[in-house]
Short mmCIF file of C-alpha atoms in Angstrom, two decimals:
data_model
loop_
_atom_site.label_atom_id
_atom_site.label_comp_id
_atom_site.label_asym_id
_atom_site.label_seq_id
_atom_site.Cartn_x
_atom_site.Cartn_y
_atom_site.Cartn_z
CA UNK A 12 3.97 12.65 10.35
CA UNK A 13 6.41 9.89 11.31
CA UNK A 14 9.57 12.16 10.38
CA UNK A 15 8.07 14.86 12.95
CA UNK A 16 7.59 12.46 15.66
CA UNK A 17 11.01 10.91 15.47
CA UNK A 18 12.25 14.62 15.50
CA UNK A 19 10.36 15.18 18.59
CA UNK A 20 11.85 12.30 20.47
CA UNK A 21 15.02 13.20 19.43
CA UNK A 22 14.98 16.60 20.92
CA UNK A 23 13.23 15.36 23.97
CA UNK A 24 16.13 12.75 24.52
CA UNK A 25 18.77 15.73 24.02
CA UNK A 26 17.09 17.86 26.58
CA UNK A 27 16.81 14.91 29.11
CA UNK A 28 20.45 14.10 28.46
CA UNK A 29 21.52 17.85 29.15
CA UNK A 30 19.49 17.84 32.35
CA UNK A 31 21.33 14.69 33.58
CA UNK A 32 24.82 15.66 32.31
CA UNK A 33 24.79 19.09 33.57
CA UNK A 34 22.58 19.01 36.66
CA UNK A 35 21.98 22.39 38.24
CA UNK A 36 23.32 25.53 39.51
CA UNK A 37 23.70 25.75 43.38
CA UNK A 38 24.26 28.61 45.49
CA UNK A 39 25.53 28.70 49.10
CA UNK A 40 22.23 29.75 50.50
CA UNK A 41 20.87 26.45 48.87
CA UNK A 42 23.33 24.39 50.93
CA UNK A 43 22.82 26.47 54.19
CA UNK A 44 19.11 25.96 53.78
CA UNK A 45 19.41 22.09 53.07
CA UNK A 46 21.41 21.66 56.33
CA UNK A 47 18.57 23.35 58.21
CA UNK A 48 16.12 20.97 56.90
CA UNK A 49 18.10 17.60 56.75
CA UNK A 50 21.14 16.72 58.86
CA UNK A 51 22.34 14.57 61.45
CA UNK A 52 22.17 17.49 64.00
CA UNK A 53 18.59 17.92 62.94
CA UNK A 54 17.67 14.20 63.57
CA UNK A 55 19.56 14.50 67.12
CA UNK A 56 17.49 17.35 67.89
CA UNK A 57 14.16 15.84 67.01
CA UNK A 58 15.04 12.66 69.41
CA UNK A 59 15.78 14.98 72.06
CA UNK A 60 12.56 16.62 71.84
CA UNK A 61 10.92 13.29 72.13
CA UNK A 62 12.87 12.93 75.32
CA UNK A 63 11.65 15.93 76.70
CA UNK A 64 8.17 15.04 75.48
CA UNK A 65 8.55 11.76 77.56
CA UNK A 66 9.71 13.54 80.47
CA UNK A 67 6.78 15.98 80.43
CA UNK A 68 4.26 12.90 80.28
CA UNK A 69 6.08 11.48 83.18
CA UNK A 70 5.97 14.46 85.43
CA UNK A 71 2.38 15.16 84.59
CA UNK A 72 1.38 11.69 85.85
CA UNK A 73 2.87 12.42 88.86
CA UNK A 74 1.58 9.71 91.52
CA UNK A 75 -0.96 8.36 88.91
CA UNK A 76 1.79 6.68 86.86
CA UNK A 77 0.73 3.00 86.97
CA UNK A 78 -0.96 0.83 89.84
CA UNK A 79 1.32 -0.15 92.61
CA UNK A 80 0.98 -3.54 94.30
CA UNK A 81 2.53 -4.94 97.56
CA UNK A 82 2.02 -8.01 99.55
CA UNK A 83 3.74 -9.86 102.53
CA UNK A 84 3.23 -12.91 104.34
CA UNK A 85 4.42 -13.99 107.96
CA UNK A 86 4.14 -17.22 109.75
CA UNK A 87 3.81 -17.17 113.70
CA UNK A 88 5.06 -20.53 115.04
CA UNK A 89 3.92 -19.73 118.51
CA UNK A 90 0.20 -19.29 117.46
CA UNK A 91 0.56 -21.28 114.46
CA UNK A 92 -0.89 -18.66 112.31
CA UNK A 93 -0.51 -17.04 108.94
CA UNK A 94 -0.58 -13.06 108.64
CA UNK A 95 -0.99 -11.94 105.16
CA UNK A 96 -1.05 -8.13 104.31
CA UNK A 97 -1.50 -6.50 100.53
CA UNK A 98 -1.95 -3.01 99.28
CA UNK A 99 -2.82 -1.80 95.85
CA UNK A 100 -2.71 1.99 95.26
CA UNK A 101 -3.22 4.40 92.49
CA UNK A 102 -2.34 7.96 92.92
CA UNK A 103 -4.05 9.00 96.26
CA UNK A 104 -6.52 5.93 96.25
CA UNK A 105 -5.60 2.62 97.99
CA UNK A 106 -6.94 -0.60 99.03
CA UNK A 107 -5.47 -2.55 101.99
CA UNK A 108 -6.18 -6.38 102.67
CA UNK A 109 -5.10 -8.09 105.73
CA UNK A 110 -6.03 -11.75 106.75
CA UNK A 111 -5.00 -13.69 109.88
CA UNK A 112 -5.34 -17.43 109.55
CA UNK A 113 -5.00 -20.14 112.38
CA UNK A 114 -4.32 -23.41 110.78
CA UNK A 115 -6.27 -25.34 113.34
CA UNK A 116 -9.28 -23.16 112.24
CA UNK A 117 -11.32 -23.19 109.02
CA UNK A 118 -12.28 -19.58 109.17
CA UNK A 119 -9.79 -16.48 109.02
CA UNK A 120 -9.97 -12.84 110.23
CA UNK A 121 -9.99 -10.66 107.13
CA UNK A 122 -10.00 -6.70 107.21
CA UNK A 123 -10.50 -4.70 103.76
CA UNK A 124 -9.76 -0.89 103.87
CA UNK A 125 -10.50 1.51 101.21
CA UNK A 126 -9.24 4.92 101.39
CA UNK A 127 -7.88 8.15 99.87
CA UNK A 128 -5.28 10.37 101.17
CA UNK A 129 -4.02 13.80 99.94
CA UNK A 130 -0.87 15.92 100.56
CA UNK A 131 -1.84 19.17 101.07
CA UNK A 132 1.95 20.24 100.51
CA UNK A 133 2.15 18.78 97.20
CA UNK A 134 -1.32 19.96 96.07
CA UNK A 135 -0.10 23.60 96.33
CA UNK A 136 3.43 22.90 94.91
CA UNK A 137 4.90 19.43 94.22
CA UNK A 138 8.28 18.14 93.10
CA UNK A 139 6.82 17.17 89.71
CA UNK A 140 5.20 20.92 89.39
CA UNK A 141 8.90 22.10 89.92
CA UNK A 142 10.19 19.54 87.35
CA UNK A 143 7.75 20.89 84.87
CA UNK A 144 8.71 24.45 85.16
CA UNK A 145 12.38 23.49 84.83
CA UNK A 146 11.72 21.18 81.66
CA UNK A 147 10.40 24.28 79.91
CA UNK A 148 13.82 26.08 80.41
CA UNK A 149 15.69 22.61 79.40
CA UNK A 150 13.46 22.26 76.07
CA UNK A 151 14.42 25.58 75.25
CA UNK A 152 18.02 25.04 76.09
CA UNK A 153 17.92 21.90 74.02
CA UNK A 154 16.84 24.02 71.20
CA UNK A 155 19.60 26.51 71.50
CA UNK A 156 22.28 23.60 71.81
CA UNK A 157 20.73 22.52 68.17
CA UNK A 158 21.66 25.89 66.81
CA UNK A 159 25.02 26.00 68.24
CA UNK A 160 25.62 22.61 66.49
CA UNK A 161 23.98 23.84 63.48
CA UNK A 162 25.75 27.21 63.49
CA UNK A 163 29.28 25.02 63.61
CA UNK A 164 28.17 22.74 60.64
CA UNK A 165 27.44 25.91 58.67
CA UNK A 166 30.50 27.45 59.11
CA UNK A 167 32.29 24.26 58.18
CA UNK A 168 30.06 24.25 55.07
CA UNK A 169 31.07 27.95 54.16
CA UNK A 170 35.01 27.19 54.54
CA UNK A 171 34.56 23.74 52.24
CA UNK A 172 32.49 25.96 49.75
CA UNK A 173 35.23 28.57 49.63
CA UNK A 174 37.66 25.82 49.22
CA UNK A 175 35.86 24.30 46.36
CA UNK A 176 35.48 27.65 44.47
CA UNK A 177 39.35 28.51 45.20
CA UNK A 178 40.33 25.19 43.46
CA UNK A 179 37.72 25.68 40.73
CA UNK A 180 39.06 28.99 39.79
CA UNK A 181 42.74 27.98 39.85
CA UNK A 182 41.85 24.92 37.63
CA UNK A 183 40.30 27.41 35.07
CA UNK A 184 42.99 29.74 35.22
CA UNK A 185 45.75 27.51 34.81
CA UNK A 186 43.88 25.41 32.10
CA UNK A 187 43.38 28.50 29.85
CA UNK A 188 47.09 29.44 30.38
CA UNK A 189 48.28 25.95 29.75
CA UNK A 190 46.31 26.01 26.38
CA UNK A 191 48.04 29.13 25.47
CA UNK A 192 51.63 27.94 26.51
CA UNK A 193 51.02 24.80 24.33
CA UNK A 194 50.27 27.02 21.28
CA UNK A 195 53.49 29.15 22.02
CA UNK A 196 55.57 25.99 22.65
CA UNK A 197 54.92 24.80 19.02
CA UNK A 198 55.84 28.25 17.87
CA UNK A 199 58.91 28.43 19.93
CA UNK A 200 59.99 25.21 19.10
CA UNK A 201 60.05 25.66 15.19
CA UNK A 202 61.82 28.94 16.09
CA UNK A 203 64.57 27.02 17.98
CA UNK A 204 64.90 24.48 15.44
CA UNK A 205 65.43 27.42 12.89
CA UNK A 206 67.99 28.83 15.13
CA UNK A 207 66.20 31.96 15.87
CA UNK A 208 65.55 31.30 19.47
CA UNK A 209 67.95 30.29 22.39
CA UNK A 210 67.43 26.86 24.00
CA UNK A 211 67.00 28.46 27.45
CA UNK A 212 63.70 30.11 26.18
CA UNK A 213 62.46 26.74 25.21
CA UNK A 214 63.45 25.27 28.46
CA UNK A 215 61.97 27.95 30.43
CA UNK A 216 58.67 27.64 28.46
CA UNK A 217 58.52 23.93 28.86
CA UNK A 218 59.26 23.94 32.58
CA UNK A 219 56.39 26.47 32.93
CA UNK A 220 54.11 24.16 31.02
CA UNK A 221 55.23 21.05 32.96
CA UNK A 222 54.80 22.73 36.41
CA UNK A 223 51.15 23.92 35.09
CA UNK A 224 50.34 20.18 34.32
CA UNK A 225 51.54 18.84 37.50
CA UNK A 226 49.58 21.52 39.60
CA UNK A 227 46.53 20.78 37.39
CA UNK A 228 46.55 16.98 37.88
CA UNK A 229 46.53 17.64 41.73
CA UNK A 230 44.05 20.30 41.68
CA UNK A 231 41.52 18.30 39.95
CA UNK A 232 42.12 15.46 42.26
CA UNK A 233 41.59 17.69 45.11
CA UNK A 234 38.54 19.06 43.73
CA UNK A 235 37.02 15.19 43.56
CA UNK A 236 37.78 14.71 47.21
CA UNK A 237 36.24 18.14 48.05
CA UNK A 238 33.04 16.87 46.42
CA UNK A 239 33.00 13.64 48.16
CA UNK A 240 33.36 15.60 51.48
CA UNK A 241 30.34 17.46 50.68
CA UNK A 242 28.73 14.24 50.41
CA UNK A 243 29.83 12.39 53.49
CA UNK A 244 29.96 15.35 55.76
CA UNK A 245 27.06 17.28 54.77
CA UNK A 246 24.84 14.77 53.09
CA UNK A 247 25.09 16.98 49.69
CA UNK A 248 25.64 15.32 46.42
CA UNK A 249 27.15 17.97 44.00
CA UNK A 250 28.75 15.45 41.54
CA UNK A 251 26.68 16.76 38.73
CA UNK A 252 26.07 20.29 39.89
CA UNK A 253 27.66 23.77 39.48
CA UNK A 254 28.54 25.82 42.49
CA UNK A 255 27.76 29.48 41.96
CA UNK A 256 30.14 32.45 43.12
CA UNK A 257 29.78 33.55 46.58
CA UNK A 258 27.86 36.78 46.68
CA UNK A 259 27.41 38.93 49.63
CA UNK A 260 23.77 39.29 50.41
CA UNK A 261 21.97 42.93 50.58
CA UNK A 262 21.54 43.09 54.51
CA UNK A 263 22.89 45.17 57.21
CA UNK A 264 25.84 43.24 58.49
CA UNK A 265 26.06 45.59 61.75
CA UNK A 266 22.45 44.14 62.70
CA UNK A 267 24.15 40.49 62.72
CA UNK A 268 27.24 41.41 64.42
CA UNK A 269 25.36 42.96 67.38
CA UNK A 270 23.45 39.19 67.63
CA UNK A 271 26.73 37.24 67.83
CA UNK A 272 27.25 35.57 71.08
CA UNK A 273 23.73 36.58 72.44
CA UNK A 274 22.39 33.13 72.08
CA UNK A 275 25.27 31.69 74.70
CA UNK A 276 24.26 34.24 77.02
CA UNK A 277 20.54 33.18 76.87
CA UNK A 278 21.59 29.82 77.46
CA UNK A 279 23.47 30.82 80.55
CA UNK A 280 20.42 32.57 81.62
CA UNK A 281 18.37 29.36 81.13
CA UNK A 282 20.39 27.59 83.32
CA UNK A 283 20.31 30.37 85.88
CA UNK A 284 16.52 30.08 85.90
CA UNK A 285 16.76 26.30 86.41
CA UNK A 286 18.93 27.12 89.49
CA UNK A 287 16.29 29.73 90.68
CA UNK A 288 13.71 27.17 90.50
CA UNK A 289 15.59 24.49 92.36
CA UNK A 290 16.16 27.18 95.19
CA UNK A 291 12.40 27.81 95.32
CA UNK A 292 11.16 24.66 95.58
CA UNK A 293 13.59 23.66 98.49
CA UNK A 294 12.68 26.72 100.35
CA UNK A 295 9.09 25.74 99.91
CA UNK A 296 9.96 22.10 100.97
CA UNK A 297 11.95 23.16 104.00
CA UNK A 298 9.34 25.54 105.25
CA UNK A 299 6.00 23.90 104.63
CA UNK A 300 5.14 20.92 106.87
CA UNK A 301 3.96 17.71 105.30
CA UNK A 302 0.03 17.69 105.86
CA UNK A 303 -1.80 14.42 104.74
CA UNK A 304 -5.37 14.35 104.97
CA UNK A 305 -7.33 11.32 104.37
CA UNK A 306 -10.59 9.20 104.52
CA UNK A 307 -10.84 5.41 105.05
CA UNK A 308 -13.65 2.90 105.10
CA UNK A 309 -12.72 -0.43 106.88
CA UNK A 310 -14.61 -3.61 106.49
CA UNK A 311 -14.34 -6.71 109.02
CA UNK A 312 -15.56 -10.15 109.06
CA UNK A 313 -14.57 -10.93 112.39
CA UNK A 314 -17.64 -9.93 114.41
CA UNK A 315 -16.67 -6.22 114.55
CA UNK A 316 -18.67 -3.74 112.85
CA UNK A 317 -17.45 -1.68 109.53
CA UNK A 318 -15.72 1.55 110.51
CA UNK A 319 -15.59 5.06 108.58
CA UNK A 320 -12.77 7.38 109.81
CA UNK A 321 -11.02 10.68 108.74
CA UNK A 322 -7.18 11.19 109.56
CA UNK A 323 -4.84 13.93 109.54
CA UNK A 324 -1.11 13.48 109.64
CA UNK A 325 1.47 16.22 110.12
CA UNK A 326 5.19 16.06 109.87
CA UNK A 327 8.17 18.65 109.73
CA UNK A 328 11.80 18.56 110.15
CA UNK A 329 13.08 21.13 112.27
CA UNK A 330 16.63 22.23 113.14
CA UNK A 331 17.60 20.82 109.59
CA UNK A 332 20.47 22.20 107.70
CA UNK A 333 19.88 21.85 104.00
CA UNK A 334 23.14 21.36 102.03
CA UNK A 335 21.32 20.89 98.47
CA UNK A 336 19.77 24.29 99.20
CA UNK A 337 23.17 26.07 100.21
CA UNK A 338 24.95 24.57 97.14
CA UNK A 339 22.24 25.80 94.94
CA UNK A 340 22.63 29.49 96.30
CA UNK A 341 26.36 29.32 95.64
CA UNK A 342 25.91 27.84 92.15
CA UNK A 343 23.29 30.73 91.40
CA UNK A 344 26.02 33.23 92.49
CA UNK A 345 28.62 31.53 90.53
CA UNK A 346 26.13 31.70 87.47
CA UNK A 347 25.56 35.46 87.84
CA UNK A 348 29.21 36.00 87.52
CA UNK A 349 29.69 33.68 84.52
CA UNK A 350 27.00 35.66 82.74
CA UNK A 351 28.49 39.10 83.33
CA UNK A 352 31.92 37.67 82.40
CA UNK A 353 30.30 36.38 79.08
CA UNK A 354 28.61 39.57 78.48
CA UNK A 355 32.12 41.44 78.63
CA UNK A 356 34.02 38.75 76.57
CA UNK A 357 31.35 39.07 73.98
CA UNK A 358 31.69 42.76 73.50
CA UNK A 359 35.34 41.84 72.91
CA UNK A 360 34.20 39.13 70.34
CA UNK A 361 31.98 41.57 68.26
CA UNK A 362 34.95 44.11 68.08
CA UNK A 363 37.19 41.17 66.88
CA UNK A 364 34.75 40.35 64.28
CA UNK A 365 34.64 43.87 62.79
CA UNK A 366 38.40 43.87 63.16
CA UNK A 367 38.69 40.66 60.90
CA UNK A 368 35.93 42.06 58.55
CA UNK A 369 38.00 45.04 57.73
CA UNK A 370 41.23 43.25 57.61
CA UNK A 371 39.80 40.76 55.08
CA UNK A 372 38.46 43.34 52.91
CA UNK A 373 41.77 45.22 53.04
CA UNK A 374 43.65 42.15 51.98
CA UNK A 375 40.91 41.44 49.13
CA UNK A 376 41.36 45.23 47.88
CA UNK A 377 45.22 44.91 48.15
CA UNK A 378 45.37 41.53 46.33
CA UNK A 379 42.95 42.62 43.58
CA UNK A 380 45.00 45.80 42.90
CA UNK A 381 48.29 43.64 42.81
CA UNK A 382 46.55 41.11 40.45
CA UNK A 383 45.49 43.80 37.95
CA UNK A 384 49.05 45.37 38.00
CA UNK A 385 50.85 41.97 37.48
CA UNK A 386 48.35 41.34 34.56
CA UNK A 387 49.31 44.57 33.04
CA UNK A 388 52.92 43.73 33.68
CA UNK A 389 52.64 40.46 32.12
CA UNK A 390 50.86 41.74 28.84
CA UNK A 391 53.32 44.35 28.69
CA UNK A 392 56.56 42.25 28.89
CA UNK A 393 54.78 39.82 26.47
CA UNK A 394 54.52 42.47 23.98
CA UNK A 395 58.00 43.39 24.43
CA UNK A 396 58.84 39.95 23.87
CA UNK A 397 57.14 39.86 20.30
CA UNK A 398 59.05 43.20 19.55
CA UNK A 399 62.39 41.47 20.51
CA UNK A 400 63.17 43.58 23.49
CA UNK A 401 63.47 40.98 26.26
CA UNK A 402 63.90 37.07 26.07
CA UNK A 403 60.93 34.43 26.77
CA UNK A 404 62.81 33.72 30.13
CA UNK A 405 61.79 37.48 31.37
CA UNK A 406 58.29 36.81 29.97
CA UNK A 407 58.02 33.42 32.36
CA UNK A 408 59.32 35.32 35.50
CA UNK A 409 56.45 37.52 35.26
CA UNK A 410 54.03 34.94 34.10
CA UNK A 411 54.52 33.11 37.19
CA UNK A 412 53.77 36.18 39.27
CA UNK A 413 50.78 37.11 37.33
CA UNK A 414 49.28 33.62 38.06
CA UNK A 415 50.08 33.53 41.74
CA UNK A 416 48.48 36.94 42.22
CA UNK A 417 45.58 35.92 40.12
CA UNK A 418 45.00 33.05 42.53
CA UNK A 419 45.73 35.14 45.61
CA UNK A 420 43.17 37.68 44.71
CA UNK A 421 40.52 35.23 44.09
CA UNK A 422 41.08 33.48 47.42
CA UNK A 423 41.10 36.86 49.37
CA UNK A 424 37.68 37.45 47.80
CA UNK A 425 35.99 34.19 48.60
CA UNK A 426 37.62 34.43 52.02
CA UNK A 427 35.93 37.85 52.59
CA UNK A 428 32.80 37.08 50.99
CA UNK A 429 32.65 33.61 53.07
CA UNK A 430 33.40 35.60 56.32
CA UNK A 431 30.38 37.65 55.83
CA UNK A 432 28.36 34.58 55.38
CA UNK A 433 29.81 33.20 58.66
CA UNK A 434 28.70 36.54 60.21
CA UNK A 435 25.14 36.12 58.97
CA UNK A 436 25.23 32.35 60.40
CA UNK A 437 26.55 33.57 63.85
CA UNK A 438 24.45 36.49 64.20
CA UNK A 439 21.03 34.59 63.09
CA UNK A 440 18.36 35.73 65.61
CA UNK A 441 17.19 32.15 66.98
CA UNK A 442 16.94 32.93 70.50
CA UNK A 443 14.44 35.04 72.87
#
């Protein structure tokens, strides 16, 4: 029983150690999703939303944003009298207090007015109403701005992922071939010592082996730096993880290409709606007179009776040239032109994306075919060397081409697959 328990603990420790050492496999999709859930861009967006909520609260409070108090005191030297006036207001409600006190008298005259007044103009359409409507467009624009920033961040992540996979492939390829060269070097060295192999063959192999070791040294340093870039640039720790190959999702790429750039056009449309709202309010404000209706109750202690009254105040500017309104009208015309221009530019951008996609796929196929050809050539010349038909110098000449084309083919594949992911990110439907 004790033995079994010890064996169980040993197996459990081994499994836990394996998990700690090897981490997990991560896909490009996983990283892109992580950016959506947690990033500096997301934190900034959340804070911007809080600012918009504060603005919304402010505009909804309108005139009821706190209690306002005013007080003033004057001294009349000729009459030896102190005059004091004060007002406390909350929204449309107010309380006025005035007191006149002559220093030679004990009593003072005091008036108290309690009243309420309402602007009929603001009751139908106020500045706050207009600001709340514009805020809805601004909130949506803030959201689109976040998606723009997130898109840029995602594309940077895709490019770094490609760079990592390219370095990883090159390290694996050259490590395997370095192992094989070291084995062949032992054989060639013995052959040279026996006089069966010329020194130039051994020198050529050793130079190729030395070059591979130099390349691997710096490739491994580069991949460490790339891992740190993932951590500091994107907040993703991959120190113990394995990045999976970039695989193209099974989706209709044409649908995503058709969405590219549409969010920017939508943002321009939101800015236009804000300008239209400015024009609407300015026209209303200029056309409709200010009508103030109020009711007051006045109490006095100077021998006069209390008084109730209703009042109506009317004011209107005439022959007034509103420069703000005219500027907003011009801005609206400019925005219409910019939207039309952006629509036409966007058609060209979509065609460019399709062109890039075709070119990258063409380069991938061409490099893939070249890599297969160079691999066959290398295998053939290696066989000829073993048969004594060529020198090892000839083998190494083909060997360098074989490695270069293998790396070029892998880079072309990752570049094409990464570009497809970029299309998916740029063409994501996150606008209305």
